[in-house]
């Protein structure tokens, strides 16, 4: 067993042997060393059965222990052991005060976990196990403590000193230093600790809670970003109100702070009262941010704010319970976005992410249940499965319980567990206790990985007016479990008559009326539902709203899909019918590829797309979804053998065929949606931009000077970042790469001073869907705006390159080798980012044989190196599946 292969198991969980009632930190920021004095009030945990009186604290590699004191007496080395990552204090009494002094060097910390420097500011990231890089501690989420934090630093360079909770004291010291003391009255685990020291400007606002308390809202940013805070502040206030109205949750401190930092491994972090955000996930203004970025920022601000209850007031017992806070909070922010903007469009976006990325993870060597049973490195489990599938699981509980009982369940959960560190079982128990609905079988969603398939067949009996649906569920084996027990899931269905009207539903052998949009409880491997009084052969609208994270396998005829694509009232199902038709067309094109240039679309599909394009009564955002081609990545998910080149070529063929057949409609639609008036961010304006840019994308498949000029003009207009970005994206993807070159140069020239926009510039070029990109991508690594220590830049260049499937999967293996090189470079200082890039290399299973071999040999090469736990886990799991 190497150090790297140590596995932590859920089944080994034990309560902590000690409780840290209060934690007093004295952090003195210094150029060379930062000193951290931690004074902990400790007592034995009465709930622990451990007989030994040894207190074991965790500590990271970079900390230098100076002193240990117990109840004011300095301990010598016979009283404690220091072995690398653990400090063991022998013979502890029932209750005592333990004081440690450590030295750390945040300016050298490039892992961005613990205390580190981003630009000129000090900041922290402690989830999941970063606090141990600051001081020796019981660094586990079930150790809750009341924190008081004193920070001191040179005043000129670090005028702003922040920590969790409320400010209680501040003042000047000798030698140009100053200090601030913060106290957080709410007990919290160390992963929610945060502090910041920097030269920042502040934007203020206020919110009055439902009970009439005034809360100060503050966003801290570097001075040059002060004009980019409005959107986040407005989003924050909307979220605060929404959580009161929808979950009865009020904010609990007098102050809520957000700090923007440029170097951050993830999107943002919900530290109590002091959220820290990746700059890219909080700063926005119309000149520099697209509509999509505005929406994303609003969702993330809401997400972090909602964590104050789902995560902070009620936290996780151990890291296996991560989805307790993340799945629930993603679900809450999705509801918020759906309520605030278009519910159907939000649902379509979320389902797209889930099916493209989570289904892929479920089919990969890193597959895991939303509550994993084991891990080597917890950082690898901040995954689409824990987050997005976790949210789907909460959504299914909502669907099974209905609105009122779901709210009763969440109220009970928050009441019952306020101030506690709990498990997903506790969450489900609250939902079940409040509703009286048994969720025992439902819990398999927490313990079994894999994407179930629902095979649905139907039969209409015209003689007795009965219509039956038979549902068979099956889930493929995943690494952690071969045989799966049947899931309990809600299947939302409607039956449509020939006019598209939803028929009233009456199930044989159950309550008389079900309404006309009902939820079937699927609990068995095979089940048949018989609907009575159905006077004509209906068209089934299945899995409405995507009511469960499954693959639906029903043999829809083309007529049925065309019918649903124009008549289904359920936005998701309507879109899904269009997608199925487009996928089917792409698959036919793949079969035709040898004579692809002669590929013809079916008239029925053209008619369907035309009908949507010319219907000016429809929400333009919805039309944009209806006519949009499935991405190459989603198409790959639908194939048994993934040939990325074939998918790319076939998709381009469909794009061209649609543009050819609908040229005048696309042009008309573009012109009708091309708003040259004052910039507006209403839902309608946003939808029109989305639709217009899809039209422009199609039209540019035609390779005509007119449409290239339209894109160039749209760029030249510089109306807003959505239009500018779309025009550039289209021209970058063009066969003639010369077209984009002058605009890319112009774009950089304009925005080189704005790191956020420079990242977009990198991403557009490195993620283009055009073969032969690697040389250019490598050249960009040498660009002076690139910085390998900045995760946003790495994501923009390397992450985008991986998303360009035809380049990452180039048959000569050059894409894999490049990513392998980058992983090795990054792993030396930021394992979390390195491991994120390694995951795609493990997804070789359904690729063509030649590529499988190349991917595996790249993994083998990585495996020879000295790896972090993070990358080791990803690589070793992938190799054992090869
Ligand atoms: N807890 C953060 C969120 O989802 C994510 C995060 C995890 C941030 C680990 C940083 C490090 O809101
Ligand atoms: Zn979260």
PDB file of N, CA and C in Angstrom, residues 8-11 318-323 367-375 378 381 383 385-386 446-447 480:
ATOM      1  N   UNK A   8     -10.548   5.881   2.181  1.00  0.00           N
ATOM      2  CA  UNK A   8     -11.417   6.195   3.311  1.00  0.00           C
ATOM      3  C   UNK A   8     -12.800   5.629   3.007  1.00  0.00           C
ATOM      4  N   UNK A   9     -13.362   4.929   3.992  1.00  0.00           N
ATOM      5  CA  UNK A   9     -14.667   4.278   3.793  1.00  0.00           C
ATOM      6  C   UNK A   9     -15.747   4.899   4.668  1.00  0.00           C
ATOM      7  N   UNK A  10     -16.915   5.030   4.087  1.00  0.00           N
ATOM      8  CA  UNK A  10     -18.083   5.489   4.836  1.00  0.00           C
ATOM      9  C   UNK A  10     -18.373   4.562   6.027  1.00  0.00           C
ATOM     10  N   UNK A  11     -18.204   3.273   5.811  1.00  0.00           N
ATOM     11  CA  UNK A  11     -18.571   2.318   6.870  1.00  0.00           C
ATOM     12  C   UNK A  11     -17.686   2.462   8.111  1.00  0.00           C
ATOM     13  N   UNK A 318     -20.062  13.886   7.427  1.00  0.00           N
ATOM     14  CA  UNK A 318     -18.770  13.468   6.877  1.00  0.00           C
ATOM     15  C   UNK A 318     -18.830  13.773   5.386  1.00  0.00           C
ATOM     16  N   UNK A 319     -17.699  13.637   4.697  1.00  0.00           N
ATOM     17  CA  UNK A 319     -17.679  14.069   3.293  1.00  0.00           C
ATOM     18  C   UNK A 319     -18.418  13.129   2.353  1.00  0.00           C
ATOM     19  N   UNK A 320     -18.779  11.950   2.839  1.00  0.00           N
ATOM     20  CA  UNK A 320     -19.621  11.082   2.000  1.00  0.00           C
ATOM     21  C   UNK A 320     -21.007  11.698   1.824  1.00  0.00           C
ATOM     22  N   UNK A 321     -21.337  12.599   2.738  1.00  0.00           N
ATOM     23  CA  UNK A 321     -22.670  13.220   2.698  1.00  0.00           C
ATOM     24  C   UNK A 321     -22.677  14.500   1.861  1.00  0.00           C
ATOM     25  N   UNK A 322     -21.648  14.700   1.073  1.00  0.00           N
ATOM     26  CA  UNK A 322     -21.516  15.966   0.348  1.00  0.00           C
ATOM     27  C   UNK A 322     -22.789  16.370  -0.407  1.00  0.00           C
ATOM     28  N   UNK A 323     -23.463  15.384  -0.989  1.00  0.00           N
ATOM     29  CA  UNK A 323     -24.655  15.705  -1.775  1.00  0.00           C
ATOM     30  C   UNK A 323     -25.803  16.208  -0.887  1.00  0.00           C
ATOM     31  N   UNK A 367     -17.343   6.436 -11.988  1.00  0.00           N
ATOM     32  CA  UNK A 367     -18.753   6.384 -11.591  1.00  0.00           C
ATOM     33  C   UNK A 367     -18.875   6.202 -10.084  1.00  0.00           C
ATOM     34  N   UNK A 368     -19.793   6.931  -9.478  1.00  0.00           N
ATOM     35  CA  UNK A 368     -20.026   6.778  -8.040  1.00  0.00           C
ATOM     36  C   UNK A 368     -21.461   7.156  -7.732  1.00  0.00           C
ATOM     37  N   UNK A 369     -22.002   6.598  -6.648  1.00  0.00           N
ATOM     38  CA  UNK A 369     -23.338   7.014  -6.236  1.00  0.00           C
ATOM     39  C   UNK A 369     -23.280   8.449  -5.699  1.00  0.00           C
ATOM     40  N   UNK A 370     -24.421   9.120  -5.584  1.00  0.00           N
ATOM     41  CA  UNK A 370     -24.387  10.487  -5.067  1.00  0.00           C
ATOM     42  C   UNK A 370     -23.900  10.496  -3.615  1.00  0.00           C
ATOM     43  N   UNK A 371     -24.001   9.377  -2.946  1.00  0.00           N
ATOM     44  CA  UNK A 371     -23.310   9.239  -1.660  1.00  0.00           C
ATOM     45  C   UNK A 371     -22.282   8.118  -1.838  1.00  0.00           C
ATOM     46  N   UNK A 372     -21.051   8.484  -2.174  1.00  0.00           N
ATOM     47  CA  UNK A 372     -20.039   7.457  -2.431  1.00  0.00           C
ATOM     48  C   UNK A 372     -19.802   6.624  -1.170  1.00  0.00           C
ATOM     49  N   UNK A 373     -19.310   5.411  -1.361  1.00  0.00           N
ATOM     50  CA  UNK A 373     -19.023   4.549  -0.217  1.00  0.00           C
ATOM     51  C   UNK A 373     -17.559   4.653   0.192  1.00  0.00           C
ATOM     52  N   UNK A 374     -16.718   5.159  -0.704  1.00  0.00           N
ATOM     53  CA  UNK A 374     -15.302   5.281  -0.386  1.00  0.00           C
ATOM     54  C   UNK A 374     -14.673   6.318  -1.307  1.00  0.00           C
ATOM     55  N   UNK A 375     -13.542   6.837  -0.863  1.00  0.00           N
ATOM     56  CA  UNK A 375     -12.760   7.706  -1.746  1.00  0.00           C
ATOM     57  C   UNK A 375     -11.295   7.641  -1.351  1.00  0.00           C
ATOM     58  N   UNK A 378     -11.171  13.210  -1.507  1.00  0.00           N
ATOM     59  CA  UNK A 378     -12.533  13.748  -1.574  1.00  0.00           C
ATOM     60  C   UNK A 378     -12.674  14.820  -2.645  1.00  0.00           C
ATOM     61  N   UNK A 381     -14.616  14.199  -5.756  1.00  0.00           N
ATOM     62  CA  UNK A 381     -16.053  13.907  -5.699  1.00  0.00           C
ATOM     63  C   UNK A 381     -16.923  15.164  -5.710  1.00  0.00           C
ATOM     64  N   UNK A 383     -18.420  16.496  -7.991  1.00  0.00           N
ATOM     65  CA  UNK A 383     -18.657  15.988  -9.337  1.00  0.00           C
ATOM     66  C   UNK A 383     -20.053  16.337  -9.827  1.00  0.00           C
ATOM     67  N   UNK A 385     -22.084  14.224 -10.609  1.00  0.00           N
ATOM     68  CA  UNK A 385     -22.959  13.240  -9.974  1.00  0.00           C
ATOM     69  C   UNK A 385     -23.438  13.755  -8.622  1.00  0.00           C
ATOM     70  N   UNK A 386     -22.503  14.156  -7.760  1.00  0.00           N
ATOM     71  CA  UNK A 386     -22.888  14.635  -6.434  1.00  0.00           C
ATOM     72  C   UNK A 386     -23.743  15.910  -6.540  1.00  0.00           C
ATOM     73  N   UNK A 446     -29.262   6.888  -3.403  1.00  0.00           N
ATOM     74  CA  UNK A 446     -28.065   7.404  -2.714  1.00  0.00           C
ATOM     75  C   UNK A 446     -26.914   6.411  -2.728  1.00  0.00           C
ATOM     76  N   UNK A 447     -27.234   5.127  -2.880  1.00  0.00           N
ATOM     77  CA  UNK A 447     -26.176   4.127  -2.733  1.00  0.00           C
ATOM     78  C   UNK A 447     -25.804   3.410  -4.032  1.00  0.00           C
ATOM     79  N   UNK A 480     -18.443   0.014  -8.706  1.00  0.00           N
ATOM     80  CA  UNK A 480     -18.657  -0.238  -7.274  1.00  0.00           C
ATOM     81  C   UNK A 480     -19.748  -1.263  -7.029  1.00  0.00           C
TER      82      UNK A 480
END
